[in-house]
PDB file of C-alpha atoms and ligand atoms in Angstrom:
ATOM      1  CA  MET D  20      -8.446 -15.648   0.119  1.00 73.00           C
ATOM      2  CA  LEU D  21      -5.677 -15.070   3.171  1.00 88.00           C
ATOM      3  CA  ASN D  22      -6.679 -11.755   4.758  1.00 94.00           C
ATOM      4  CA  PHE D  23      -6.799 -10.287   8.497  1.00 95.00           C
ATOM      5  CA  ARG D  24     -10.771 -11.167   8.818  1.00 94.00           C
ATOM      6  CA  ASN D  25     -10.861 -14.756   6.864  1.00 94.00           C
ATOM      7  CA  THR D  26      -7.890 -15.419   9.417  1.00 95.00           C
ATOM      8  CA  SER D  27      -9.242 -14.635  12.468  1.00 95.00           C
ATOM      9  CA  ILE D  28     -12.374 -15.806  12.364  1.00 96.00           C
ATOM     10  CA  ALA D  29     -10.815 -19.351  11.057  1.00 95.00           C
ATOM     11  CA  ILE D  30      -8.465 -19.332  14.150  1.00 96.00           C
ATOM     12  CA  ILE D  31     -11.887 -18.415  16.242  1.00 96.00           C
ATOM     13  CA  LEU D  32     -13.827 -21.529  14.675  1.00 96.00           C
ATOM     14  CA  LEU D  33     -10.241 -23.630  15.383  1.00 95.00           C
ATOM     15  CA  LEU D  34     -10.223 -22.503  19.071  1.00 96.00           C
ATOM     16  CA  LEU D  35     -14.064 -23.303  19.669  1.00 96.00           C
ATOM     17  CA  LEU D  36     -13.394 -26.764  18.071  1.00 96.00           C
ATOM     18  CA  SER D  37     -10.579 -27.814  19.645  1.00 95.00           C
ATOM     19  CA  TRP D  38     -12.483 -27.048  23.162  1.00 95.00           C
ATOM     20  CA  ILE D  39     -15.418 -28.741  21.953  1.00 95.00           C
ATOM     21  CA  THR D  40     -13.243 -31.711  21.270  1.00 95.00           C
ATOM     22  CA  GLY D  41     -11.342 -31.613  24.819  1.00 93.00           C
ATOM     23  CA  MET D  42      -8.046 -30.704  22.611  1.00 93.00           C
ATOM     24  CA  SER D  43      -5.092 -30.189  24.726  1.00 93.00           C
ATOM     25  CA  TRP D  44      -3.522 -26.992  25.984  1.00 94.00           C
ATOM     26  CA  TYR D  45      -0.660 -27.280  24.087  1.00 94.00           C
ATOM     27  CA  VAL D  46      -3.125 -27.385  20.773  1.00 95.00           C
ATOM     28  CA  PHE D  47      -4.631 -24.363  21.501  1.00 96.00           C
ATOM     29  CA  VAL D  48      -0.941 -22.810  22.504  1.00 96.00           C
ATOM     30  CA  ILE D  49      -0.035 -24.075  18.628  1.00 96.00           C
ATOM     31  CA  ILE D  50      -2.864 -22.155  16.890  1.00 96.00           C
ATOM     32  CA  LEU D  51      -2.228 -19.368  18.862  1.00 96.00           C
ATOM     33  CA  PHE D  52       1.676 -19.467  17.706  1.00 97.00           C
ATOM     34  CA  ILE D  53       0.465 -19.709  14.039  1.00 96.00           C
ATOM     35  CA  TYR D  54      -2.043 -16.756  14.104  1.00 96.00           C
ATOM     36  CA  SER D  55       0.675 -14.758  15.703  1.00 96.00           C
ATOM     37  CA  LEU D  56       3.120 -16.077  12.426  1.00 96.00           C
ATOM     38  CA  LEU D  57       0.522 -14.778  10.546  1.00 95.00           C
ATOM     39  CA  LEU D  58      -0.333 -11.331  11.471  1.00 95.00           C
ATOM     40  CA  PHE D  59       3.494 -11.204  11.519  1.00 95.00           C
ATOM     41  CA  TRP D  60       3.799 -11.775   8.134  1.00 94.00           C
ATOM     42  CA  GLY D  61       0.958  -9.769   6.979  1.00 94.00           C
ATOM     43  CA  SER D  62       2.341  -6.667   8.772  1.00 94.00           C
ATOM     44  CA  TYR D  63       6.326  -7.347   7.470  1.00 93.00           C
ATOM     45  CA  ARG D  64       5.108  -8.260   3.607  1.00 94.00           C
ATOM     46  CA  VAL D  65       3.597  -4.701   1.953  1.00 94.00           C
ATOM     47  CA  ASP D  66       2.657  -7.252  -1.359  1.00 93.00           C
ATOM     48  CA  SER D  67       0.689  -9.799   1.453  1.00 94.00           C
ATOM     49  CA  GLN D  68      -2.843  -8.041   0.466  1.00 94.00           C
ATOM     50  CA  PHE D  69      -2.964  -9.911   4.194  1.00 96.00           C
ATOM     51  CA  TYR D  70      -4.587  -5.928   6.163  1.00 96.00           C
ATOM     52  CA  LEU D  71      -5.352  -3.706   3.185  1.00 95.00           C
ATOM     53  CA  THR D  72      -5.004  -4.006  -0.919  1.00 95.00           C
ATOM     54  CA  THR D  73      -1.619  -2.541  -2.160  1.00 97.00           C
ATOM     55  CA  ILE D  74      -0.651  -2.334  -5.513  1.00 98.00           C
ATOM     56  CA  ASN D  75       2.997  -3.528  -6.180  1.00 97.00           C
ATOM     57  CA  ASN D  76       3.665  -3.830  -9.624  1.00 96.00           C
ATOM     58  CA  GLY D  77       2.317  -3.750 -13.338  1.00 96.00           C
ATOM     59  CA  ARG D  78       1.137  -5.424 -15.786  1.00 88.00           C
ATOM     60  CA  PRO D  79       3.557  -8.408 -16.299  1.00 87.00           C
ATOM     61  CA  GLY D  80       3.383  -8.451 -19.898  1.00 88.00           C
ATOM     62  CA  LYS D  81       5.466  -5.267 -20.801  1.00 91.00           C
ATOM     63  CA  LYS D  82       8.762  -4.712 -20.743  1.00 96.00           C
ATOM     64  CA  GLN D  83       8.147  -1.436 -18.450  1.00 97.00           C
ATOM     65  CA  ILE D  84       9.715  -0.785 -14.991  1.00 97.00           C
ATOM     66  CA  ALA D  85       8.987   1.838 -12.655  1.00 98.00           C
ATOM     67  CA  LEU D  86      11.463   3.989 -10.491  1.00 98.00           C
ATOM     68  CA  SER D  87      10.294   4.926  -7.253  1.00 98.00           C
ATOM     69  CA  PHE D  88      12.585   7.021  -4.376  1.00 98.00           C
ATOM     70  CA  ASP D  89      11.498   6.886  -0.858  1.00 98.00           C
ATOM     71  CA  ASP D  90      12.007   9.478   2.398  1.00 97.00           C
ATOM     72  CA  GLY D  91      12.777  12.633   0.318  1.00 95.00           C
ATOM     73  CA  PRO D  92      12.630  15.494  -0.507  1.00 97.00           C
ATOM     74  CA  ALA D  93      16.577  14.960   1.334  1.00 94.00           C
ATOM     75  CA  ILE D  94      19.183  17.902   0.697  1.00 90.00           C
ATOM     76  CA  SER D  95      21.575  14.860   0.544  1.00 89.00           C
ATOM     77  CA  CYS D  96      20.796  13.170  -1.860  1.00 96.00           C
ATOM     78  CA  THR D  97      17.303  14.360  -4.333  1.00 97.00           C
ATOM     79  CA  ALA D  98      19.008  17.040  -6.294  1.00 97.00           C
ATOM     80  CA  ALA D  99      21.548  14.810  -7.446  1.00 97.00           C
ATOM     81  CA  ILE D 100      19.365  12.300  -8.488  1.00 98.00           C
ATOM     82  CA  LEU D 101      17.095  14.824 -10.139  1.00 98.00           C
ATOM     83  CA  ASP D 102      20.410  15.730 -12.067  1.00 98.00           C
ATOM     84  CA  VAL D 103      20.484  11.694 -12.796  1.00 98.00           C
ATOM     85  CA  LEU D 104      16.750  11.627 -14.131  1.00 98.00           C
ATOM     86  CA  LYS D 105      16.978  14.350 -16.114  1.00 98.00           C
ATOM     87  CA  GLN D 106      20.166  13.270 -17.808  1.00 98.00           C
ATOM     88  CA  LYS D 107      18.664   9.754 -18.430  1.00 98.00           C
ATOM     89  CA  THR D 108      15.383  11.319 -19.383  1.00 98.00           C
ATOM     90  CA  ALA D 109      14.141   8.850 -16.938  1.00 98.00           C
ATOM     91  CA  PRO D 110      10.894   9.499 -14.804  1.00 98.00           C
ATOM     92  CA  ALA D 111      10.113   8.700 -11.323  1.00 98.00           C
ATOM     93  CA  ALA D 112       7.652   8.384  -8.377  1.00 98.00           C
ATOM     94  CA  PHE D 113       9.014  10.546  -5.155  1.00 98.00           C
ATOM     95  CA  PHE D 114       7.014   9.547  -1.933  1.00 98.00           C
ATOM     96  CA  CYS D 115       7.755  12.056   0.202  1.00 98.00           C
ATOM     97  CA  ILE D 116       7.831  12.685   3.796  1.00 98.00           C
ATOM     98  CA  GLY D 117       5.493  15.962   5.088  1.00 98.00           C
ATOM     99  CA  LYS D 118       7.102  17.135   7.655  1.00 98.00           C
ATOM    100  CA  ASN D 119      10.844  17.144   4.980  1.00 98.00           C
ATOM    101  CA  ILE D 120       8.628  19.484   3.013  1.00 98.00           C
ATOM    102  CA  PRO D 121       9.325  22.968   4.872  1.00 97.00           C
ATOM    103  CA  GLY D 122      12.475  24.312   4.394  1.00 96.00           C
ATOM    104  CA  ASN D 123      13.183  21.952   1.199  1.00 97.00           C
ATOM    105  CA  GLU D 124       9.892  23.570  -1.186  1.00 97.00           C
ATOM    106  CA  LEU D 125      12.349  24.315  -4.164  1.00 97.00           C
ATOM    107  CA  LEU D 126      13.054  20.538  -4.185  1.00 97.00           C
ATOM    108  CA  LEU D 127       9.390  19.568  -4.025  1.00 98.00           C
ATOM    109  CA  GLU D 128       8.783  21.898  -6.697  1.00 98.00           C
ATOM    110  CA  ARG D 129      11.400  20.696  -8.909  1.00 98.00           C
ATOM    111  CA  ILE D 130      10.567  17.277  -8.854  1.00 98.00           C
ATOM    112  CA  HIS D 131       7.241  18.224  -9.392  1.00 98.00           C
ATOM    113  CA  SER D 132       8.115  20.364 -12.535  1.00 98.00           C
ATOM    114  CA  GLU D 133      10.535  18.194 -13.742  1.00 98.00           C
ATOM    115  CA  GLY D 134       7.915  16.090 -14.629  1.00 98.00           C
ATOM    116  CA  HIS D 135       7.699  13.121 -12.056  1.00 98.00           C
ATOM    117  CA  ILE D 136       5.524  12.334  -9.481  1.00 98.00           C
ATOM    118  CA  ILE D 137       4.721  13.123  -5.931  1.00 98.00           C
ATOM    119  CA  GLY D 138       3.199  10.386  -3.901  1.00 98.00           C
ATOM    120  CA  ASN D 139       2.498  10.573   0.354  1.00 98.00           C
ATOM    121  CA  HIS D 140       5.057   8.767   2.616  1.00 98.00           C
ATOM    122  CA  SER D 141       3.115  10.145   5.919  1.00 98.00           C
ATOM    123  CA  TYR D 142       3.859  13.568   7.585  1.00 98.00           C
ATOM    124  CA  SER D 143       5.763  12.319  10.643  1.00 98.00           C
ATOM    125  CA  HIS D 144       7.132   8.610   9.121  1.00 98.00           C
ATOM    126  CA  HIS D 145       7.382   8.142  13.006  1.00 97.00           C
ATOM    127  CA  PRO D 146       9.438   4.974  14.162  1.00 96.00           C
ATOM    128  CA  LEU D 147       6.170   4.595  16.356  1.00 97.00           C
ATOM    129  CA  PHE D 148       4.071   5.344  13.293  1.00 97.00           C
ATOM    130  CA  ASP D 149       2.476   2.063  13.148  1.00 95.00           C
ATOM    131  CA  LEU D 150       1.036   2.176  16.727  1.00 96.00           C
ATOM    132  CA  TYR D 151      -1.172   5.094  16.107  1.00 97.00           C
ATOM    133  CA  ALA D 152      -4.735   5.123  15.917  1.00 98.00           C
ATOM    134  CA  ALA D 153      -6.597   4.524  12.876  1.00 98.00           C
ATOM    135  CA  SER D 154      -8.040   8.502  13.379  1.00 98.00           C
ATOM    136  CA  ARG D 155      -4.319   9.933  14.181  1.00 98.00           C
ATOM    137  CA  MET D 156      -3.003   7.923  10.893  1.00 98.00           C
ATOM    138  CA  GLU D 157      -5.397   9.328   8.966  1.00 98.00           C
ATOM    139  CA  GLN D 158      -4.279  12.665  10.474  1.00 98.00           C
ATOM    140  CA  ASP D 159      -0.954  12.359   9.213  1.00 98.00           C
ATOM    141  CA  LEU D 160      -1.355  11.261   5.896  1.00 98.00           C
ATOM    142  CA  LEU D 161      -3.948  14.353   4.973  1.00 98.00           C
ATOM    143  CA  GLN D 162      -1.506  16.245   6.821  1.00 98.00           C
ATOM    144  CA  MET D 163       1.095  15.479   4.641  1.00 98.00           C
ATOM    145  CA  ASN D 164      -1.441  15.780   1.465  1.00 98.00           C
ATOM    146  CA  SER D 165      -2.277  19.415   2.731  1.00 98.00           C
ATOM    147  CA  GLU D 166       1.952  20.289   2.860  1.00 98.00           C
ATOM    148  CA  VAL D 167       1.796  18.994  -1.084  1.00 98.00           C
ATOM    149  CA  LYS D 168      -1.446  21.095  -2.174  1.00 98.00           C
ATOM    150  CA  ARG D 169      -0.005  24.439  -0.264  1.00 98.00           C
ATOM    151  CA  VAL D 170       3.606  23.947  -2.163  1.00 98.00           C
ATOM    152  CA  ILE D 171       2.444  22.803  -5.762  1.00 97.00           C
ATOM    153  CA  GLY D 172      -1.334  22.983  -5.680  1.00 97.00           C
ATOM    154  CA  VAL D 173      -1.943  19.128  -5.995  1.00 97.00           C
ATOM    155  CA  VAL D 174      -2.975  16.385  -4.093  1.00 98.00           C
ATOM    156  CA  PRO D 175      -1.633  13.044  -3.891  1.00 98.00           C
ATOM    157  CA  CYS D 176      -3.488   9.697  -4.953  1.00 98.00           C
ATOM    158  CA  PHE D 177      -0.780   7.691  -3.686  1.00 98.00           C
ATOM    159  CA  PHE D 178       0.065   6.502  -1.018  1.00 98.00           C
ATOM    160  CA  ARG D 179       3.057   4.037   0.756  1.00 98.00           C
ATOM    161  CA  PRO D 180       3.663   2.627   3.858  1.00 98.00           C
ATOM    162  CA  PRO D 181       6.216   4.208   6.225  1.00 97.00           C
ATOM    163  CA  TYR D 182       8.474   0.434   6.672  1.00 95.00           C
ATOM    164  CA  GLY D 183       6.192  -1.049   4.435  1.00 95.00           C
ATOM    165  CA  VAL D 184       4.308  -2.331   7.347  1.00 96.00           C
ATOM    166  CA  THR D 185       0.412  -2.578   7.381  1.00 97.00           C
ATOM    167  CA  ASN D 186      -1.972  -3.379  10.146  1.00 97.00           C
ATOM    168  CA  PRO D 187      -5.524  -2.950  10.527  1.00 96.00           C
ATOM    169  CA  ASN D 188      -5.393   0.714  11.493  1.00 97.00           C
ATOM    170  CA  LEU D 189      -3.777   1.892   8.255  1.00 98.00           C
ATOM    171  CA  ALA D 190      -5.971   0.020   6.458  1.00 97.00           C
ATOM    172  CA  LYS D 191      -9.028   1.984   7.566  1.00 97.00           C
ATOM    173  CA  ALA D 192      -6.973   5.268   7.369  1.00 98.00           C
ATOM    174  CA  VAL D 193      -6.270   4.928   4.045  1.00 98.00           C
ATOM    175  CA  LYS D 194      -9.407   3.440   3.217  1.00 97.00           C
ATOM    176  CA  ASN D 195     -10.929   6.734   4.751  1.00 98.00           C
ATOM    177  CA  THR D 196      -8.515   9.194   2.799  1.00 97.00           C
ATOM    178  CA  ARG D 197      -9.011   7.030  -0.554  1.00 97.00           C
ATOM    179  CA  MET D 198      -5.995   6.784  -1.357  1.00 98.00           C
ATOM    180  CA  LYS D 199      -4.073   4.023  -3.402  1.00 98.00           C
ATOM    181  CA  ALA D 200      -1.750   2.043  -0.791  1.00 98.00           C
ATOM    182  CA  ILE D 201       1.371   1.475  -3.262  1.00 98.00           C
ATOM    183  CA  GLY D 202       4.248  -0.887  -2.100  1.00 98.00           C
ATOM    184  CA  TRP D 203       7.238  -2.178  -4.655  1.00 97.00           C
ATOM    185  CA  ASN D 204       8.295  -6.331  -6.098  1.00 95.00           C
ATOM    186  CA  ILE D 205      11.851  -5.177  -5.802  1.00 96.00           C
ATOM    187  CA  ARG D 206      13.028  -3.808  -2.920  1.00 94.00           C
ATOM    188  CA  SER D 207      16.968  -2.654  -3.488  1.00 93.00           C
ATOM    189  CA  MET D 208      17.829  -2.692   0.424  1.00 91.00           C
ATOM    190  CA  ASP D 209      19.842   1.098  -0.552  1.00 93.00           C
ATOM    191  CA  THR D 210      19.616   1.726   2.823  1.00 92.00           C
ATOM    192  CA  VAL D 211      21.623  -1.308   4.492  1.00 92.00           C
ATOM    193  CA  SER D 212      23.402  -1.980   1.596  1.00 88.00           C
ATOM    194  CA  ARG D 213      27.490  -1.404   2.070  1.00 86.00           C
ATOM    195  CA  ASN D 214      28.393  -2.639  -1.119  1.00 94.00           C
ATOM    196  CA  GLU D 215      27.478  -1.115  -4.692  1.00 95.00           C
ATOM    197  CA  GLU D 216      28.517  -3.402  -6.724  1.00 95.00           C
ATOM    198  CA  LYS D 217      26.714  -6.249  -4.622  1.00 95.00           C
ATOM    199  CA  LEU D 218      23.842  -3.871  -4.956  1.00 96.00           C
ATOM    200  CA  PHE D 219      23.950  -2.951  -8.895  1.00 96.00           C
ATOM    201  CA  ARG D 220      24.841  -6.280  -9.324  1.00 96.00           C
ATOM    202  CA  GLN D 221      21.651  -7.816  -7.279  1.00 95.00           C
ATOM    203  CA  LEU D 222      19.092  -5.405  -8.771  1.00 96.00           C
ATOM    204  CA  ILE D 223      19.824  -6.406 -11.935  1.00 96.00           C
ATOM    205  CA  ARG D 224      19.277  -9.847 -11.654  1.00 96.00           C
ATOM    206  CA  SER D 225      15.942  -9.407  -9.985  1.00 96.00           C
ATOM    207  CA  LEU D 226      14.272  -6.989 -12.837  1.00 96.00           C
ATOM    208  CA  GLN D 227      11.416  -8.418 -14.191  1.00 96.00           C
ATOM    209  CA  PRO D 228       8.641  -6.855 -16.086  1.00 97.00           C
ATOM    210  CA  GLY D 229       6.071  -4.679 -14.286  1.00 97.00           C
ATOM    211  CA  ALA D 230       8.484  -3.838 -11.637  1.00 97.00           C
ATOM    212  CA  ILE D 231       8.318  -1.305  -8.917  1.00 98.00           C
ATOM    213  CA  ILE D 232      11.137  -0.597  -7.736  1.00 98.00           C
ATOM    214  CA  LEU D 233      11.812   1.063  -4.159  1.00 98.00           C
ATOM    215  CA  PHE D 234      15.229   3.236  -3.795  1.00 98.00           C
ATOM    216  CA  HIS D 235      15.298   6.620  -1.061  1.00 97.00           C
ATOM    217  CA  ASP D 236      16.898   9.307  -2.416  1.00 97.00           C
ATOM    218  CA  THR D 237      18.627   9.354   0.904  1.00 96.00           C
ATOM    219  CA  VAL D 238      21.793   7.649   0.418  1.00 94.00           C
ATOM    220  CA  THR D 239      24.605   7.861  -1.968  1.00 95.00           C
ATOM    221  CA  ALA D 240      25.002   4.361  -2.930  1.00 95.00           C
ATOM    222  CA  THR D 241      21.515   4.878  -4.609  1.00 96.00           C
ATOM    223  CA  LEU D 242      22.962   8.153  -6.262  1.00 96.00           C
ATOM    224  CA  ASN D 243      26.313   6.241  -7.030  1.00 96.00           C
ATOM    225  CA  ILE D 244      24.622   3.557  -9.053  1.00 97.00           C
ATOM    226  CA  LEU D 245      21.849   5.158 -10.632  1.00 98.00           C
ATOM    227  CA  PRO D 246      23.360   6.312 -14.068  1.00 98.00           C
ATOM    228  CA  ALA D 247      24.623   2.793 -14.670  1.00 97.00           C
ATOM    229  CA  PHE D 248      21.650   0.929 -13.520  1.00 97.00           C
ATOM    230  CA  ILE D 249      19.241   3.227 -15.775  1.00 98.00           C
ATOM    231  CA  GLU D 250      21.855   2.137 -18.506  1.00 98.00           C
ATOM    232  CA  GLU D 251      21.454  -1.226 -17.857  1.00 97.00           C
ATOM    233  CA  ILE D 252      17.752  -1.809 -17.466  1.00 96.00           C
ATOM    234  CA  ARG D 253      17.335   0.474 -21.222  1.00 97.00           C
ATOM    235  CA  ARG D 254      20.515  -2.047 -22.240  1.00 97.00           C
ATOM    236  CA  LYS D 255      18.483  -5.029 -21.514  1.00 96.00           C
ATOM    237  CA  GLY D 256      15.225  -3.786 -23.464  1.00 97.00           C
ATOM    238  CA  PHE D 257      13.535  -2.442 -20.421  1.00 97.00           C
ATOM    239  CA  GLU D 258      11.620   1.033 -20.958  1.00 97.00           C
ATOM    240  CA  ILE D 259      11.115   3.332 -17.512  1.00 98.00           C
ATOM    241  CA  VAL D 260       7.614   4.355 -17.104  1.00 98.00           C
ATOM    242  CA  ARG D 261       6.663   7.257 -14.051  1.00 98.00           C
ATOM    243  CA  LEU D 262       4.447   4.775 -12.050  1.00 98.00           C
ATOM    244  CA  ASP D 263       0.955   6.191 -12.746  1.00 98.00           C
ATOM    245  CA  GLN D 264       1.506   5.043 -16.058  1.00 97.00           C
ATOM    246  CA  LEU D 265       2.990   1.312 -14.742  1.00 98.00           C
ATOM    247  CA  ILE D 266      -0.337   1.137 -13.135  1.00 97.00           C
ATOM    248  CA  ASN D 267      -2.794   3.324 -14.952  1.00 97.00           C
ATOM    249  CA  GLU D 268      -4.086   4.950 -12.118  1.00 98.00           C
ATOM    250  CA  LYS D 269      -4.426   8.900 -11.230  1.00 97.00           C
ATOM    251  CA  PRO D 270      -1.354  10.653  -9.095  1.00 98.00           C
ATOM    252  CA  TYR D 271      -3.528  13.322  -7.797  1.00 98.00           C
ATOM    253  CA  GLU D 272      -7.058  14.170  -6.787  1.00 94.00           C
TER     254      GLU D 272
HETATM  255 ZN1   ZN Z 326      10.703   5.756   4.463  1.00 76.27          ZN
END
C-alpha cells in the first residue's frame, strides 16, 4: 500500500541501490523529485490514505449521501443554512472551528438541537496549522473539543483536517486524540466558484451513492443553491442521511 512509511523505505532502498551500482547524480535527483511529488500528493489529497486513514465516503451500494459544512459557526450564513435544512428536513454535519464558537454559542446549540452533528475542524484553523508540531496540533484539536463540550456537553469524535491537508504530525495528533479523520469525495468548490449555476450543475453531475459532500456555511453561493440542490438530489432518488449514519460511526464520545 502506498503510504508514507512504505514509500520512504522504498525510496531509501532505491537511493542505496543507485549508490552501490554507481548511478549518475541525476538518477538521485529523479528519485528525490518523485519522492517530493508523492509527499505533496499525499498531503493535498485528503483521500490518499498516505499519512493517515480518512473516511471519505459511505457504502457505494446505497443511494445515500451526506451533506457537510465546514468553517462555521458563522454569522454570515449558518443560521440561514439551518433554516433551509429545517424546511427541507435534511440532516447535515457541521465541522466547526473552535475559535468561532465564543459569541456564537446559540448557533452551535441550534445546530445540535435541530438534529445535526458537530465535528472538529480544529480550534485555530490557522494558515500555518500544517506546520505545527504534533503536540501543538493535538492541543489545538483538544481545545476545540473542550469548546463543544462547554456549550453542548458532548465531545466530537469526527475530525476534518483544516484545508484538507494531512502530514505525519497530524496523523500522530489524530491518533492521540482517538478521533476519526473525515474527508469527502465531492468537493463543491463553493468558496472559489463565481458562478452559482455552474456550481450547481457540477455538483449534480458528480453525485454518486455514498458521497460525502463538502460545503462551507460561510459562503452565500452555498446558501443560494442549497434548496434546489436538495430537491434535485431527492428527485434523482438519493436519500440524504446524516454523516454518522452514512459511515456507521458514532459522532460523539
Ligand atoms: Zn476549513
